PDB file of C-alpha atoms in Angstrom:
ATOM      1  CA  UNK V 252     -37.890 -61.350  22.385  1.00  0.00           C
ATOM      2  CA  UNK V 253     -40.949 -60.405  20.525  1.00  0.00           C
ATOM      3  CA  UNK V 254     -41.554 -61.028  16.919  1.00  0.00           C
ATOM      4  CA  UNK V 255     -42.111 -57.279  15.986  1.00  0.00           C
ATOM      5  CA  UNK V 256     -38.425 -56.679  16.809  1.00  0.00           C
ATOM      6  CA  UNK V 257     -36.673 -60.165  15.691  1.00  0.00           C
ATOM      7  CA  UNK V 258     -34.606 -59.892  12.922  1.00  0.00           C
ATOM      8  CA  UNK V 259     -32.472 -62.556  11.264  1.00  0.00           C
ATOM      9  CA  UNK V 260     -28.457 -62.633  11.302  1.00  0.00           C
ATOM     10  CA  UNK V 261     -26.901 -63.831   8.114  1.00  0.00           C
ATOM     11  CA  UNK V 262     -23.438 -65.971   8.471  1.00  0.00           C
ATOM     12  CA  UNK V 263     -21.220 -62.741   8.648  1.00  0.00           C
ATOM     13  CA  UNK V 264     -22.715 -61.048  10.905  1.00  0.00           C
ATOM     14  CA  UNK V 265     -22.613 -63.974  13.118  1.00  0.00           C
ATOM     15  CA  UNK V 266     -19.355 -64.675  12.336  1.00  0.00           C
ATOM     16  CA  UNK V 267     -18.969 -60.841  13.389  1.00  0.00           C
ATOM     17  CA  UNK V 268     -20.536 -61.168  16.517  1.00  0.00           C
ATOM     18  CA  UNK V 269     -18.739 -64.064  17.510  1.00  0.00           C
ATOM     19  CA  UNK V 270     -15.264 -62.139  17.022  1.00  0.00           C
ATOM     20  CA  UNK V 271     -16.394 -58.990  18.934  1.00  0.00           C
ATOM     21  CA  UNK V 272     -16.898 -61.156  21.841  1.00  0.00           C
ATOM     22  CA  UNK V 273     -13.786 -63.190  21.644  1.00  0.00           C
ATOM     23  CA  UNK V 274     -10.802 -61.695  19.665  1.00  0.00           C
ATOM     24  CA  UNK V 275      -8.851 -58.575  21.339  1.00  0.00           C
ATOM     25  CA  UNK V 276      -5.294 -57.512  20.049  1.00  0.00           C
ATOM     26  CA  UNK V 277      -4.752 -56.721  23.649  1.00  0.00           C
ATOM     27  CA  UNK V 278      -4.631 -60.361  24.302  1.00  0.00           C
ATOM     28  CA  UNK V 279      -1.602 -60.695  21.987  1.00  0.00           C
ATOM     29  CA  UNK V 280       0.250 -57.960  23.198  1.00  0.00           C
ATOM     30  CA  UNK V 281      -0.109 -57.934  26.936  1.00  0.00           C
ATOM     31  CA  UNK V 282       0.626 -62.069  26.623  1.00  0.00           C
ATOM     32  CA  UNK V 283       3.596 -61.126  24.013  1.00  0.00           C
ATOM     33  CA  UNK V 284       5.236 -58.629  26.508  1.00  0.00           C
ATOM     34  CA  UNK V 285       5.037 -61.507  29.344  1.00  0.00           C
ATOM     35  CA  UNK V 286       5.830 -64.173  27.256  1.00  0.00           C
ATOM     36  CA  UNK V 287       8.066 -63.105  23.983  1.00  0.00           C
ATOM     37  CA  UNK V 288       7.664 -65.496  20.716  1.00  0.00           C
ATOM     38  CA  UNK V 289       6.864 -68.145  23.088  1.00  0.00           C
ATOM     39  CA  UNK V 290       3.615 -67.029  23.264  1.00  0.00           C
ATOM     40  CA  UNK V 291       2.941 -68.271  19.883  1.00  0.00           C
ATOM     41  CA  UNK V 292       3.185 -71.959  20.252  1.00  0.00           C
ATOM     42  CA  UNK V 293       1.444 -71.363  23.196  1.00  0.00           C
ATOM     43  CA  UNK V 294      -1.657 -70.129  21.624  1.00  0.00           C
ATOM     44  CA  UNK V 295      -1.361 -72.317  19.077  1.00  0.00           C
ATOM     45  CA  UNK V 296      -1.149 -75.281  21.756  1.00  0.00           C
ATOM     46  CA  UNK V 297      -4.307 -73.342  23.196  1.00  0.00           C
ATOM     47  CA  UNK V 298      -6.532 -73.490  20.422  1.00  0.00           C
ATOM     48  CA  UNK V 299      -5.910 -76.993  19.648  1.00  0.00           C
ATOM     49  CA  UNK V 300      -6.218 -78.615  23.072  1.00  0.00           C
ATOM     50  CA  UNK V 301      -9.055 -75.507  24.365  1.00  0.00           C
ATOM     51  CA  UNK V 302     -10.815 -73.404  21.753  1.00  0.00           C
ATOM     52  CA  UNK V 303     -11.796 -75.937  19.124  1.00  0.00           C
ATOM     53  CA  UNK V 304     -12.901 -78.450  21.541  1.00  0.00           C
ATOM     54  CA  UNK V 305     -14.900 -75.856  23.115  1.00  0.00           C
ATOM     55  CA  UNK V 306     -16.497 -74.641  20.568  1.00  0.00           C
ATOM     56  CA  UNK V 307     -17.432 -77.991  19.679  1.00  0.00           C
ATOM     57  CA  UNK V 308     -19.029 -78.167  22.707  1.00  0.00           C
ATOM     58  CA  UNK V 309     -20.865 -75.039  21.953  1.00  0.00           C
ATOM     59  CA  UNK V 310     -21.923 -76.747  18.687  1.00  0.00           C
ATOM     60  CA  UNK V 311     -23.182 -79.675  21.234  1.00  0.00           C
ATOM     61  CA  UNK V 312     -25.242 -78.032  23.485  1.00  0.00           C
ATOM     62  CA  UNK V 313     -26.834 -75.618  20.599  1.00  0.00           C
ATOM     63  CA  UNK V 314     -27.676 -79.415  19.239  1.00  0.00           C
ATOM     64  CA  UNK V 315     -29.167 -80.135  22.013  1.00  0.00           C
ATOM     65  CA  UNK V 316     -31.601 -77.344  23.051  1.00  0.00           C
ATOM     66  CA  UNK V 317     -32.602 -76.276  19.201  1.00  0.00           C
ATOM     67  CA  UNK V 318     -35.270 -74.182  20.479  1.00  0.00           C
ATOM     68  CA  UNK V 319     -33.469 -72.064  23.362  1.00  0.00           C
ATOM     69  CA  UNK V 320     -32.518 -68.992  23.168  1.00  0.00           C
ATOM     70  CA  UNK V 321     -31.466 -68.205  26.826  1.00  0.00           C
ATOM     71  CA  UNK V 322     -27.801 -70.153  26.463  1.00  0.00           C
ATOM     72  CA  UNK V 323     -26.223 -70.721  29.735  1.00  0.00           C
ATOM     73  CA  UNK V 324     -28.989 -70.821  31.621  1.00  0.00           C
ATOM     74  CA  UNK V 325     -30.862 -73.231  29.352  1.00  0.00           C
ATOM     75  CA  UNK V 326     -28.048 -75.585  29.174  1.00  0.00           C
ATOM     76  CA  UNK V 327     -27.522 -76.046  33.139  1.00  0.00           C
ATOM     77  CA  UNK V 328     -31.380 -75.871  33.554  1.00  0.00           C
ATOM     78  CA  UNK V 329     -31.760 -79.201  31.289  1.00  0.00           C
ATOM     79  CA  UNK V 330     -29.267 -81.626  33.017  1.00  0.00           C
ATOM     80  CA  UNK V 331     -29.088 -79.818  36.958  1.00  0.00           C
ATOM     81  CA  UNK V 332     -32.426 -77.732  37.228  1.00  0.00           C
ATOM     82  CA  UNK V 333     -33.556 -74.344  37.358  1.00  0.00           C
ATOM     83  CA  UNK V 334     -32.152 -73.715  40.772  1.00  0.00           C
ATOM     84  CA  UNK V 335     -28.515 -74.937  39.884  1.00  0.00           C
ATOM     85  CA  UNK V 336     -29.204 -73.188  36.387  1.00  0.00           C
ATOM     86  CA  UNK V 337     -30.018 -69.516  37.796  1.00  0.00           C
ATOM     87  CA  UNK V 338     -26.802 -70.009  40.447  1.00  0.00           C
ATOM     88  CA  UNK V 339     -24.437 -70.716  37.471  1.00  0.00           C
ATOM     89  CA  UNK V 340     -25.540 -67.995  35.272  1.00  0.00           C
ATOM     90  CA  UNK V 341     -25.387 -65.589  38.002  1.00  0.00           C
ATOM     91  CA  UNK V 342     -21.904 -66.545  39.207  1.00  0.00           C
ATOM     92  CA  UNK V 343     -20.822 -66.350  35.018  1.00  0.00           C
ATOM     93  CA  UNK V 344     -22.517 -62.995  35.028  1.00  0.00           C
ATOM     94  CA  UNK V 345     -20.604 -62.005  38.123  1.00  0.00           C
ATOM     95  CA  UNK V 346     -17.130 -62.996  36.877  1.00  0.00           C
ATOM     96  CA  UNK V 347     -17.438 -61.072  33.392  1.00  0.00           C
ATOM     97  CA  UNK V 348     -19.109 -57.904  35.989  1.00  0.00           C
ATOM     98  CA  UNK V 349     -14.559 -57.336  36.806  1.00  0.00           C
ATOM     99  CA  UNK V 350     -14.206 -57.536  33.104  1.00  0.00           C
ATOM    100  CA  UNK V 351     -16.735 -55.113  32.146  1.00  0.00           C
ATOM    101  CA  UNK V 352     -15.657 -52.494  34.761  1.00  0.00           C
ATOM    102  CA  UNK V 353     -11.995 -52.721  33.238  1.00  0.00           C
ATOM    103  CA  UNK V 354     -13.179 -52.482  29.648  1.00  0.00           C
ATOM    104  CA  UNK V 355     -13.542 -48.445  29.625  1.00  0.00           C
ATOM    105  CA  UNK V 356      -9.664 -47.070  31.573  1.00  0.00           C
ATOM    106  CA  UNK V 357      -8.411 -49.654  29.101  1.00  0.00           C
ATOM    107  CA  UNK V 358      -9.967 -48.337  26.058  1.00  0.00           C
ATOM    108  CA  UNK V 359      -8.838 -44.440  27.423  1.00  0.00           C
ATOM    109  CA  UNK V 360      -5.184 -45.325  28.169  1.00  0.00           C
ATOM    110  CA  UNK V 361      -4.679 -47.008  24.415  1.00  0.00           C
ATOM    111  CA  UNK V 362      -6.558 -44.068  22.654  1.00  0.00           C
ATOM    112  CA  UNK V 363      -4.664 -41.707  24.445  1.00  0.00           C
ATOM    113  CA  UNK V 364      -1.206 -43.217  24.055  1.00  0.00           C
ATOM    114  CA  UNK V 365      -2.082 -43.725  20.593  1.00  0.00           C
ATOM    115  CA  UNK V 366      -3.115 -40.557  19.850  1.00  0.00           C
ATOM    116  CA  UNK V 367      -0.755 -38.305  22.754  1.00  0.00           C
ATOM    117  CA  UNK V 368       1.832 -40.746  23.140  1.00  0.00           C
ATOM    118  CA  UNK V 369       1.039 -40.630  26.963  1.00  0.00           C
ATOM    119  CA  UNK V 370      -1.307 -41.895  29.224  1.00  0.00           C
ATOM    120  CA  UNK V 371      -4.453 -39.867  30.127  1.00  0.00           C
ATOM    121  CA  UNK V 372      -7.390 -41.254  32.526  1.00  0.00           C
ATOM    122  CA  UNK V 373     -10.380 -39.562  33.552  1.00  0.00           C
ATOM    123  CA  UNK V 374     -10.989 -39.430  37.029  1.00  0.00           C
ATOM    124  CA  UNK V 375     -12.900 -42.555  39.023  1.00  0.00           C
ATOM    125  CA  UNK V 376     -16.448 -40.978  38.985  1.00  0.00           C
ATOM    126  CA  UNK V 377     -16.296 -39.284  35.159  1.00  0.00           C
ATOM    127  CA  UNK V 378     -14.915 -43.331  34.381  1.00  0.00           C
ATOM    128  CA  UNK V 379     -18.256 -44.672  36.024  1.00  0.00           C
ATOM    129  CA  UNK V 380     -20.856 -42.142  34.847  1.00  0.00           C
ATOM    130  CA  UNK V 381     -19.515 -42.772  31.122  1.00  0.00           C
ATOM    131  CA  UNK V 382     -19.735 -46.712  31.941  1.00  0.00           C
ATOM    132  CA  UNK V 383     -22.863 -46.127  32.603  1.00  0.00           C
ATOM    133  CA  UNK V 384     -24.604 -44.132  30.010  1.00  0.00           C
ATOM    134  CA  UNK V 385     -22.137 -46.774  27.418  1.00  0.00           C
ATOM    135  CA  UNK V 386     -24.547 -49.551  29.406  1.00  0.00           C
ATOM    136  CA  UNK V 387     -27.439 -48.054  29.042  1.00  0.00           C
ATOM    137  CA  UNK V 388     -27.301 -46.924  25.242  1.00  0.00           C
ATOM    138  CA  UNK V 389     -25.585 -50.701  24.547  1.00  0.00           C
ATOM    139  CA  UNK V 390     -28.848 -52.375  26.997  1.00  0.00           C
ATOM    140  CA  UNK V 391     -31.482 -50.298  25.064  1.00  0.00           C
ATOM    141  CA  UNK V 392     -29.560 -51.217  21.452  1.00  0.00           C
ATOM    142  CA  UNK V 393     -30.211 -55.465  22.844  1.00  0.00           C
ATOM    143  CA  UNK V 394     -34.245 -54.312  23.114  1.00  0.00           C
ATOM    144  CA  UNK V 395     -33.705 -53.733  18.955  1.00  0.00           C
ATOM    145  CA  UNK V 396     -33.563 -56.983  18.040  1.00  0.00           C
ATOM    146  CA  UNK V 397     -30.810 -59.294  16.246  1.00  0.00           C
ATOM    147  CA  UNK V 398     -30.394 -57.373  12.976  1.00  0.00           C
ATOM    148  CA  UNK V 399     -29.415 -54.029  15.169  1.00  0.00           C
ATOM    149  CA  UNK V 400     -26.763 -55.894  17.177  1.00  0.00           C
ATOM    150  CA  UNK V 401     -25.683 -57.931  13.493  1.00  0.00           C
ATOM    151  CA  UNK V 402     -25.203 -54.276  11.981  1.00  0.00           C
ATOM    152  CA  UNK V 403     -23.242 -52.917  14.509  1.00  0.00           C
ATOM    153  CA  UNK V 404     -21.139 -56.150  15.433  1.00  0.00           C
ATOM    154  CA  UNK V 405     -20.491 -55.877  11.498  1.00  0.00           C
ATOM    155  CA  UNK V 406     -18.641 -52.691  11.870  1.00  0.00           C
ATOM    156  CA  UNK V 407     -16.924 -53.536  15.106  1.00  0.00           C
ATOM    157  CA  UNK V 408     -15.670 -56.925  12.857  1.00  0.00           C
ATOM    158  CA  UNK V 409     -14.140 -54.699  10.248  1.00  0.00           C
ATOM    159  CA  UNK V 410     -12.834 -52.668  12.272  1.00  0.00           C
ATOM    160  CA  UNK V 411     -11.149 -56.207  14.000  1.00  0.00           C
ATOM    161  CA  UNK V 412      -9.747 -57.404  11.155  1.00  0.00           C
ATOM    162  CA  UNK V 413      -8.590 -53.746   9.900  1.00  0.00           C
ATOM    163  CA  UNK V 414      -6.442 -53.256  13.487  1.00  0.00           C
ATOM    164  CA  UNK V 415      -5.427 -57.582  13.294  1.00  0.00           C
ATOM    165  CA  UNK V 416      -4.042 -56.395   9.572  1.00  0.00           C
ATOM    166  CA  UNK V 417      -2.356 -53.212  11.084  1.00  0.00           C
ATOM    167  CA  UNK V 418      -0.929 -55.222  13.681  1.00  0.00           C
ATOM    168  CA  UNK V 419       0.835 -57.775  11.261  1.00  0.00           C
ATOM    169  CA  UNK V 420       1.315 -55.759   8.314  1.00  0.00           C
ATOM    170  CA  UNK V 421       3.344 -53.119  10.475  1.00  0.00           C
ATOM    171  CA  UNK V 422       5.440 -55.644  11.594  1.00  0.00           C
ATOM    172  CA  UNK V 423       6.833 -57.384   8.338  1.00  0.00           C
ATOM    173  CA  UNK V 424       7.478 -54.101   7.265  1.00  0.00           C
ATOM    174  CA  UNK V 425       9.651 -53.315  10.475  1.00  0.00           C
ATOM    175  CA  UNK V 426      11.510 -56.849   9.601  1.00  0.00           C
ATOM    176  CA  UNK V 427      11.777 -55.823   5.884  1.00  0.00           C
ATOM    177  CA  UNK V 428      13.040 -52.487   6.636  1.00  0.00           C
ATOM    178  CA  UNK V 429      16.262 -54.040   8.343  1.00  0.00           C
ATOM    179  CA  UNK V 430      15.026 -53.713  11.988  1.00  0.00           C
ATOM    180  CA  UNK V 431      16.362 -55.306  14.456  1.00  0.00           C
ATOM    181  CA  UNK V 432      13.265 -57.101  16.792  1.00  0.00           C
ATOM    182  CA  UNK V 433      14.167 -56.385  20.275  1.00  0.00           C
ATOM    183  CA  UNK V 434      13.769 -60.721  20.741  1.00  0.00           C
ATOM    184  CA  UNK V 435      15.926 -62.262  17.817  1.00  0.00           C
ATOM    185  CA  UNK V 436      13.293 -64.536  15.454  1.00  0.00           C
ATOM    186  CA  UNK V 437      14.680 -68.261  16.396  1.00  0.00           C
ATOM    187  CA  UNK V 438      13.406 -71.507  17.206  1.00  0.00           C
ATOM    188  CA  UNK V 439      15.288 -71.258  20.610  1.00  0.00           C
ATOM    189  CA  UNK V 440      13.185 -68.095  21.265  1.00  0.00           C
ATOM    190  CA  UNK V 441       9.626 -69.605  20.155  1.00  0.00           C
ATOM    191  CA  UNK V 442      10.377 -72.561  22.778  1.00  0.00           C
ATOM    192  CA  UNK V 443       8.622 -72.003  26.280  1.00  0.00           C
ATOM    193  CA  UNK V 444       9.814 -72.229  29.362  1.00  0.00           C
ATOM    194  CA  UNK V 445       7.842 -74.336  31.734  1.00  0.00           C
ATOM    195  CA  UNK V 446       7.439 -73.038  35.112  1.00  0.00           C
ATOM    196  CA  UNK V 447       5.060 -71.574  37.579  1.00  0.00           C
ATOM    197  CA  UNK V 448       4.923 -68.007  35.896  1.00  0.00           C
ATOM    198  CA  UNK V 449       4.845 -69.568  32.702  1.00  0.00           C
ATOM    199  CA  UNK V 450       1.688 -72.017  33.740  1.00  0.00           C
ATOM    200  CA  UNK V 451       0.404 -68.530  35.641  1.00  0.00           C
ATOM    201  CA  UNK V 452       0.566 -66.741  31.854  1.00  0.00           C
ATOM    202  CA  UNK V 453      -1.126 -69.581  30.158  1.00  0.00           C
ATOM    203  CA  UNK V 454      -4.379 -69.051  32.323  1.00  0.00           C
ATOM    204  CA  UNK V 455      -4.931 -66.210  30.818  1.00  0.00           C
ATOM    205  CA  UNK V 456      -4.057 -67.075  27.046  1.00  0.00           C
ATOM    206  CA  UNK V 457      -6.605 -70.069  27.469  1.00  0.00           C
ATOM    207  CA  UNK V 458      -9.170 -67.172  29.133  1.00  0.00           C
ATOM    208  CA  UNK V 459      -8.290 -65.145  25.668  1.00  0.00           C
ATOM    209  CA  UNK V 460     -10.635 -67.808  24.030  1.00  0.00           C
ATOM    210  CA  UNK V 461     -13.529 -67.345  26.113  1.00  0.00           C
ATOM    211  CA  UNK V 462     -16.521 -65.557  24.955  1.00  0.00           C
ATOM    212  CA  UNK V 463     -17.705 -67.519  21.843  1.00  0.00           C
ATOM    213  CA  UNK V 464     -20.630 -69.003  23.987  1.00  0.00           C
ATOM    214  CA  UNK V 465     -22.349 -65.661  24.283  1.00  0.00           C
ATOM    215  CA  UNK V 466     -23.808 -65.844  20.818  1.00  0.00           C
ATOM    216  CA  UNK V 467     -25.646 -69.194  21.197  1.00  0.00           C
ATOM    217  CA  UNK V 468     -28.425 -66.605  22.883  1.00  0.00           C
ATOM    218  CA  UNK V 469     -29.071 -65.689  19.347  1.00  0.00           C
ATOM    219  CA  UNK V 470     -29.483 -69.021  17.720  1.00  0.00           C
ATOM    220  CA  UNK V 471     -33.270 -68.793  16.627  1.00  0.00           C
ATOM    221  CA  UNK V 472     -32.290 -65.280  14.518  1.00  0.00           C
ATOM    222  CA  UNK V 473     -30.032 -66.896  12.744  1.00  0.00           C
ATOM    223  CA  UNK V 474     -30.613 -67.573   8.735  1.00  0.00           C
ATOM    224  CA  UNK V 475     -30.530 -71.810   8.481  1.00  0.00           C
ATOM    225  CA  UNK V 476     -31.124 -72.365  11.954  1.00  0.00           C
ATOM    226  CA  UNK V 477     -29.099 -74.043  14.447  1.00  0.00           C
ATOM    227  CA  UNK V 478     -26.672 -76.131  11.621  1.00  0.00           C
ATOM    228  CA  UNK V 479     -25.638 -72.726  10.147  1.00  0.00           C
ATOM    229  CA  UNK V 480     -25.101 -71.610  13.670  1.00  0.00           C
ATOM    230  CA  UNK V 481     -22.526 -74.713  14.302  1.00  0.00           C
ATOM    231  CA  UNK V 482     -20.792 -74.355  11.240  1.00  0.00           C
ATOM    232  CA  UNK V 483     -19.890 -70.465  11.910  1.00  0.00           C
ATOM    233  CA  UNK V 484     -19.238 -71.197  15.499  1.00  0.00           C
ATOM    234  CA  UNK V 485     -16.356 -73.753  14.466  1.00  0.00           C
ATOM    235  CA  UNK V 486     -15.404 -71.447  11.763  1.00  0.00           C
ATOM    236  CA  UNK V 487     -14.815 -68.967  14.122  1.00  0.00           C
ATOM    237  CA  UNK V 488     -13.095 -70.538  16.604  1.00  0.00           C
ATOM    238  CA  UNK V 489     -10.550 -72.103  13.996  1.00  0.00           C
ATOM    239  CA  UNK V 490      -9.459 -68.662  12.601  1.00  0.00           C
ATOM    240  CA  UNK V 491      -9.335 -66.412  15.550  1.00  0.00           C
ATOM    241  CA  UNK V 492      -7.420 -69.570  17.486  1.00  0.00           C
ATOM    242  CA  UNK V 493      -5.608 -68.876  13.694  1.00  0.00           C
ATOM    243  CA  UNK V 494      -5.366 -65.078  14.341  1.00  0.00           C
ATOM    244  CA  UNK V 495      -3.887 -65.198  18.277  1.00  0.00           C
ATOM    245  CA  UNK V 496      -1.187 -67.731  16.986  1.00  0.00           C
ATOM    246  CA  UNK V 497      -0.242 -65.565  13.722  1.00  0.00           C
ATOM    247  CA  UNK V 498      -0.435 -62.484  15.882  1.00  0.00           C
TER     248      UNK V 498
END
């Protein structure tokens, strides 16, 4: 990236950036639904034995290639070679590609039960030409530089942390108002059940953690260099692992 268009991130917005890419409330309800309370230990068992370690071995590799700015690629470049490097970035590229395409009809059926109370989806080729143009205004927004994508991943945070506070808020107040929860609140309840759907579930609350490793492509814009850059990522990944549990 060229000098005329780097900015520098402060801690927040990193911080910011980091939970755009990784927390989603969707996470804790689609796993809740599967799941009930159990799910709780279960992210809690997630972020201990998954999420901290791995962002420690973000912290690691960042360490270790000070002046890179490329992330994957860089890391499996230094230890396999830029051959093994390119294959491996491609074939993480190619996994998140199923991700991206589901990221819009998701987005449309919660707005619209949210705001109808029923589902409404736009038909397969209005879905793709929106994608599209959303790609293309978010690809040309990366050519502004750090402090554009800081700004914006600022508001996206708050707007995070508004819908985690929503989420929670709303429901002490349904257990203060004398509701009944449709799972009674016991330790029996909170205790998982170990079998194969279970261990099929738990793939995906461990997945619910990915996405922290994105930001290490930012590491030379941030303010303090590559130890403020460690101690955010580590911050981060305590209080969203934090966040899924509470939530």
């Amino acid at each position: 990236m060229s000098e005329s268009v780097r900015g520098k991130l402060g801690k927040f917005a990193l911080l910011s950036m980091t939970f755009a890419a990784v927390f989603n409330v969707r996470n804790i309800v689609n796993n809740n639904i599967e799941l009930g309370l159990s799910s709780a230990p279960i992210f809690l068992l997630a972020t201990l034995i998954y999420f901290i370690p791995f962002v420690f071995i973000i912290a690691e590799f960042v360490s270790a290639n000070k002046n890179s700015e490329s992330g994957m690629y860089n890391w499996l470049k230094k230890p396999l070679g830029s051959k093994a490097a390119y294959l491996g970035s491609f074939l993480y590229w190619f996994v998140n590609l199923f991700w991206f395409v589901s990221l819009l009809p998701n987005v449309i059926a919660y707005a619209s039960y949210a705001m109808l109370g029923y589902e409404y989806a736009f038909s397969p080729v209005v879905t793709s030409a929106i994608s599209i143009a959303l790609f293309a205004a978010a690809t040309h927004i990366s050519t502004k530089g750090a402090s554009w994508l800081g700004k914006i991943a600022e508001i996206m945070a708050y707007g995070v942390f508004a819908l985690f506070a929503i989420y929670v808020i709303g429901a002490l107040m349904a257990l203060g108002g004398n509701h009944e929860p449709v799972e009674p609140i016991t330790l029996e309840a909170m205790t998982p059940t170990i079998n194969w759907a279970t261990l099929g579930i738990m793939c995906w609350i461990f997945q619910a953690a990915g996405g922290a490793e994105t930001a290490a492509a930012y590491l030379n814009d941030v303010k303090g260099g590559h130890k403020s850059f460690i101690k955010v990522i580590i911050g981060a990944g305590i209080a969203i692992g934090a966040m899924y549990a509470v939530g």
